[in-house]
XYZ file of C-alpha atoms in Angstrom:
331
model
C 3.833 19.825 -6.743
C 4.798 23.672 -7.821
C 5.281 26.518 -5.805
C 5.230 26.918 -1.695
C 4.053 23.149 -2.518
C 7.597 22.217 -3.857
C 8.673 22.717 0.621
C 7.177 19.776 1.464
C 8.072 17.426 -2.092
C 12.101 19.204 -0.575
C 11.425 17.843 3.078
C 9.770 14.326 2.258
C 13.318 14.031 0.367
C 15.846 15.074 3.070
C 12.878 13.083 6.011
C 13.460 10.161 4.201
C 16.552 10.128 3.568
C 17.809 11.164 7.031
C 20.211 8.857 9.049
C 17.693 8.287 11.874
C 14.601 10.001 12.546
C 15.827 12.372 14.756
C 17.280 13.769 12.428
C 14.422 13.355 10.928
C 11.997 15.191 13.550
C 14.561 18.380 13.348
C 14.120 19.241 10.293
C 10.817 18.848 10.261
C 10.417 21.226 12.798
C 13.224 23.517 11.692
C 10.412 23.820 9.268
C 7.676 24.510 11.772
C 9.800 26.632 12.932
C 10.779 28.486 9.919
C 6.218 28.704 9.712
C 7.142 26.750 6.237
C 4.956 23.975 7.560
C 2.397 26.755 8.656
C 1.992 28.626 5.257
C 1.040 24.914 4.116
C -1.530 24.216 5.806
C -3.227 27.690 5.525
C -3.466 26.767 1.828
C -5.349 22.948 1.869
C -8.762 23.762 0.974
C -7.378 24.991 -2.570
C -5.445 21.849 -3.521
C -7.176 19.292 -6.504
C -8.487 16.111 -5.843
C -5.102 15.008 -7.553
C -2.561 17.408 -6.347
C -4.461 16.918 -2.200
C -3.908 13.148 -2.675
C 0.054 14.261 -4.000
C 0.150 16.574 -0.533
C -0.856 13.459 1.161
C 1.923 10.898 -0.346
C 4.174 13.457 1.034
C 2.719 14.078 5.023
C 3.008 10.227 5.984
C 6.775 9.495 4.264
C 7.651 13.121 6.977
C 5.186 10.698 9.276
C 7.183 7.412 8.889
C 10.259 8.420 8.589
C 10.062 10.868 11.914
C 8.421 7.593 13.321
C 5.142 9.509 13.720
C 2.647 6.668 11.298
C 1.119 5.140 15.022
C 0.210 8.749 15.669
C -2.802 10.140 15.321
C -2.397 13.918 14.641
C -5.828 15.312 15.515
C -5.351 12.857 19.280
C -5.186 15.408 22.643
C -1.163 13.688 23.304
C 0.436 14.035 20.080
C 1.800 17.580 19.801
C 4.097 16.540 23.511
C 5.364 14.008 20.548
C 5.331 15.456 17.500
C 5.828 18.508 15.906
C 2.854 20.758 16.253
C 2.660 22.620 12.731
C 3.199 19.156 10.653
C 0.676 17.410 12.828
C -2.193 20.355 11.995
C -0.866 20.629 8.334
C -1.779 16.389 8.798
C -4.856 16.794 10.311
C -5.843 18.877 7.194
C -4.575 17.364 3.979
C -6.191 14.433 6.175
C -9.625 16.358 6.179
C -9.308 17.147 2.823
C -8.265 13.955 1.528
C -11.262 12.605 3.719
C -8.718 9.330 4.892
C -7.356 9.736 8.220
C -5.526 7.094 8.051
C -3.761 7.196 4.734
C 0.753 6.514 6.373
C 0.003 3.356 5.311
C 1.022 1.060 1.831
C -2.027 2.593 -0.591
C -0.416 6.209 -0.287
C 3.461 5.355 0.452
C 3.533 2.910 -2.534
C 0.567 3.075 -4.757
C 0.747 7.217 -5.026
C 4.678 6.725 -5.367
C 5.495 5.202 -8.648
C 5.298 7.170 -12.273
C 6.183 5.971 -15.362
C 9.857 7.412 -16.102
C 8.556 8.668 -19.522
C 5.037 10.135 -20.307
C 2.994 7.900 -22.725
C 1.730 9.384 -25.877
C -1.888 8.261 -25.083
C -3.797 8.119 -21.473
C -3.433 4.856 -20.060
C -5.206 3.503 -16.897
C -2.087 3.301 -13.713
C -2.821 -0.237 -13.571
C -1.544 -0.239 -17.414
C 0.988 1.849 -16.814
C 2.764 -0.172 -14.418
C 2.464 -3.315 -16.623
C 3.631 -1.112 -19.763
C 6.609 0.824 -18.468
C 9.439 1.117 -16.679
C 8.511 3.144 -12.861
C 10.702 5.284 -11.000
C 9.982 6.795 -7.364
C 8.421 10.253 -6.698
C 10.052 10.020 -3.637
C 13.581 8.160 -2.783
C 13.333 6.211 0.405
C 17.079 5.988 -1.391
C 19.823 8.997 -1.274
C 20.317 10.290 -4.879
C 22.499 8.302 -6.710
C 22.518 5.772 -5.471
C 21.296 2.351 -6.181
C 16.988 1.831 -5.119
C 16.985 0.437 -1.041
C 14.781 -2.623 -0.144
C 12.224 -0.427 0.901
C 11.253 1.893 -2.640
C 11.821 -2.135 -3.999
C 9.460 -3.995 -2.030
C 6.625 -0.644 -1.958
C 7.786 -1.270 -5.641
C 7.254 -4.871 -5.952
C 3.634 -4.232 -4.152
C 2.899 -0.756 -6.916
C 3.628 -3.908 -9.436
C 1.466 -6.137 -7.540
C -1.362 -4.357 -7.910
C -1.489 -3.246 -11.155
C -1.603 -6.898 -11.954
C -3.708 -7.269 -9.739
C -6.712 -5.957 -11.513
C -7.756 -8.801 -12.667
C -8.423 -10.242 -9.597
C -10.413 -7.286 -8.992
C -12.641 -8.001 -11.943
C -13.166 -10.775 -10.840
C -14.899 -10.385 -7.452
C -16.574 -8.178 -8.598
C -18.011 -10.929 -11.503
C -18.008 -13.348 -8.337
C -20.700 -10.569 -7.014
C -24.383 -12.159 -6.156
C -22.728 -15.271 -7.863
C -24.805 -18.318 -6.119
C -22.855 -21.779 -5.231
C -24.497 -23.527 -7.327
C -24.676 -21.400 -11.018
C -22.268 -22.450 -13.307
C -20.205 -18.978 -13.688
C -19.246 -20.134 -10.330
C -16.998 -22.959 -10.221
C -15.284 -20.794 -13.743
C -14.408 -17.794 -12.000
C -13.004 -18.563 -9.130
C -10.972 -21.186 -10.802
C -9.803 -18.316 -12.595
C -8.976 -17.322 -9.372
C -6.662 -19.188 -8.213
C -4.507 -18.745 -12.200
C -4.508 -15.544 -11.173
C -3.221 -15.712 -7.640
C -0.462 -18.466 -8.520
C 0.361 -15.686 -11.159
C 0.952 -12.674 -8.868
C 2.871 -15.351 -6.504
C 5.337 -15.822 -8.971
C 5.372 -12.592 -9.933
C 5.853 -11.581 -6.446
C 8.927 -14.787 -6.231
C 10.407 -13.258 -9.091
C 10.498 -9.675 -7.336
C 12.135 -11.340 -4.658
C 15.850 -11.291 -6.754
C 15.998 -7.906 -7.262
C 14.994 -7.174 -3.031
C 17.459 -9.641 -1.889
C 20.617 -7.887 -4.591
C 19.025 -3.777 -3.331
C 21.472 -2.558 -0.685
C 19.767 -3.136 2.969
C 19.349 -0.642 5.438
C 18.846 -1.128 9.123
C 17.376 2.712 9.021
C 14.580 1.418 5.818
C 14.229 -1.465 7.530
C 13.313 0.165 11.003
C 10.661 2.302 9.128
C 9.166 -0.841 7.681
C 8.883 -2.787 10.778
C 7.521 0.246 12.377
C 4.191 -0.314 9.309
C 4.025 -3.334 9.468
C 3.060 -3.535 13.976
C 0.704 -1.072 12.672
C -1.071 -2.576 10.516
C -0.059 -0.340 7.486
C 1.352 -2.734 4.847
C -1.145 -4.402 3.385
C -1.570 -4.549 -0.014
C -5.021 -3.473 -1.156
C -5.865 -6.364 -3.139
C -5.873 -8.921 -0.797
C -8.132 -7.416 0.780
C -10.769 -7.752 -2.466
C -9.792 -11.092 -2.167
C -10.478 -11.789 2.155
C -13.444 -9.958 0.836
C -14.813 -13.137 -1.273
C -13.306 -16.391 0.026
C -12.874 -15.195 3.537
C -9.746 -16.333 4.436
C -5.723 -15.503 4.676
C -6.488 -12.216 6.541
C -4.232 -11.787 9.957
C -7.642 -10.818 11.994
C -10.866 -12.416 11.896
C -14.196 -11.604 11.911
C -15.637 -7.609 11.973
C -13.091 -5.734 13.720
C -10.665 -8.024 12.338
C -12.438 -6.584 8.911
C -12.096 -2.782 9.949
C -8.411 -2.166 10.990
C -7.318 -4.487 7.955
C -9.194 -1.739 5.417
C -8.846 1.375 7.540
C -5.877 2.972 5.160
C -7.709 2.361 2.336
C -9.339 5.661 1.017
C -13.127 5.959 1.990
C -15.262 4.628 -1.649
C -12.607 2.291 -1.800
C -13.248 0.821 2.249
C -17.608 1.601 1.418
C -16.654 -0.643 -2.134
C -15.462 -4.157 -0.353
C -18.563 -3.833 2.141
C -20.515 -4.216 -0.539
C -18.073 -6.750 -2.289
C -18.471 -8.262 1.566
C -22.372 -8.678 1.343
C -22.930 -9.533 -2.605
C -20.355 -12.117 -1.621
C -21.890 -13.974 0.833
C -23.035 -16.995 -0.839
C -20.804 -17.815 -2.394
C -18.154 -17.621 1.308
C -20.925 -20.679 2.056
C -19.386 -23.338 0.281
C -16.706 -23.172 3.154
C -19.142 -25.353 4.735
C -21.025 -27.510 1.180
C -19.293 -30.577 -0.811
C -18.853 -31.138 -4.136
C -16.432 -29.418 -7.467
C -17.299 -25.876 -6.496
C -16.299 -26.444 -2.588
C -13.238 -28.089 -3.344
C -12.377 -25.518 -5.769
C -13.224 -22.600 -3.430
C -11.200 -24.211 -0.976
C -8.036 -24.174 -3.705
C -8.079 -20.945 -3.507
C -7.644 -19.549 0.046
C -5.081 -22.101 -0.229
C -3.923 -19.802 -2.818
C -4.898 -16.678 -1.236
C -2.646 -17.866 1.485
C 0.498 -18.720 0.475
C 0.507 -15.520 -1.684
C 0.628 -13.653 1.667
C 2.883 -15.441 2.942
C 4.953 -14.871 -0.359
C 3.994 -11.441 0.032
C 5.207 -11.413 3.798
C 8.721 -13.016 3.121
C 9.174 -10.113 1.623
C 8.347 -7.588 3.826
C 10.675 -9.214 6.462
C 13.519 -9.824 3.651
C 12.914 -5.637 4.176
C 12.740 -4.631 7.312
C 14.891 -6.903 8.164
C 18.957 -6.559 6.256
C 20.735 -8.974 8.969
C 18.754 -11.995 8.655
C 16.270 -12.146 6.048
C 15.516 -16.059 4.049
C 18.127 -16.590 1.409
C 16.120 -17.783 -2.048
C 15.707 -21.401 -1.262
C 13.937 -20.642 2.723
C 11.763 -18.094 1.197
C 10.376 -20.361 -1.375
C 9.940 -22.906 0.495
C 8.312 -21.034 2.968
C 6.606 -18.917 0.895
């Protein structure tokens, strides 16, 4: 971000590395008193879609750092809790990106990592994340210090999503397949292999995460996001749409809660996937080889979720995380 928006980048970095939420709130209040946040709000309508996403990342970091991730910026009671000028900026950015619940993992992780070196040719982000070293746009750890556990968790999630592109493609393949189709069993077996590969990847990330510096401050931020259900990797939601298993909440309301942090287009795609994968989900009540493979795929998704939950626990509880043996046993 350039020009006036550089101030938002500076504020996000300062809030993320502040020693506590109160200090971060003081930084935001000072920016509000100086008129900086109002000046930014007045420029939101001029942002291109790409720079609007960049602004949403920084607003999300500030909201999480200040302990405001549970707030609805447009709610009447919110100005009694958070800085009014920041809430106005938050609302304007939310309107610009057409996404009201963006203070969550998809924004904080997936928009926050960029390749360390600019590639010579244009590559899709999933390929970049698989082939290039990534660096954070906004660090939760002070400059000059190693990345902490919150940064490491966000990086692990970004890599999970990048490698999970194959799961998303298989989800599209399974959409519209009937239980008796010859391709259904083959696609489900491939889905199982991908989920096992993603789980192995997460377990390899666990070593770096455990070795990263622990911070009660970063753990508190993660804990607050977890309470909001805001740490759900989008790739899991796609697998849920195909398999109908693995989510913490069940039913239509549960799916809505888990998906509310995704952009509108992605929520719409998952709704379509729900409908077109309904025939495949009937395998849960059938017998035969394809039904057995389907249940194995459900079990693989549950195991994948447990492994990810172990990483979240490790990052959010600096004094009481599982050691390597316990993490692998639980996962």
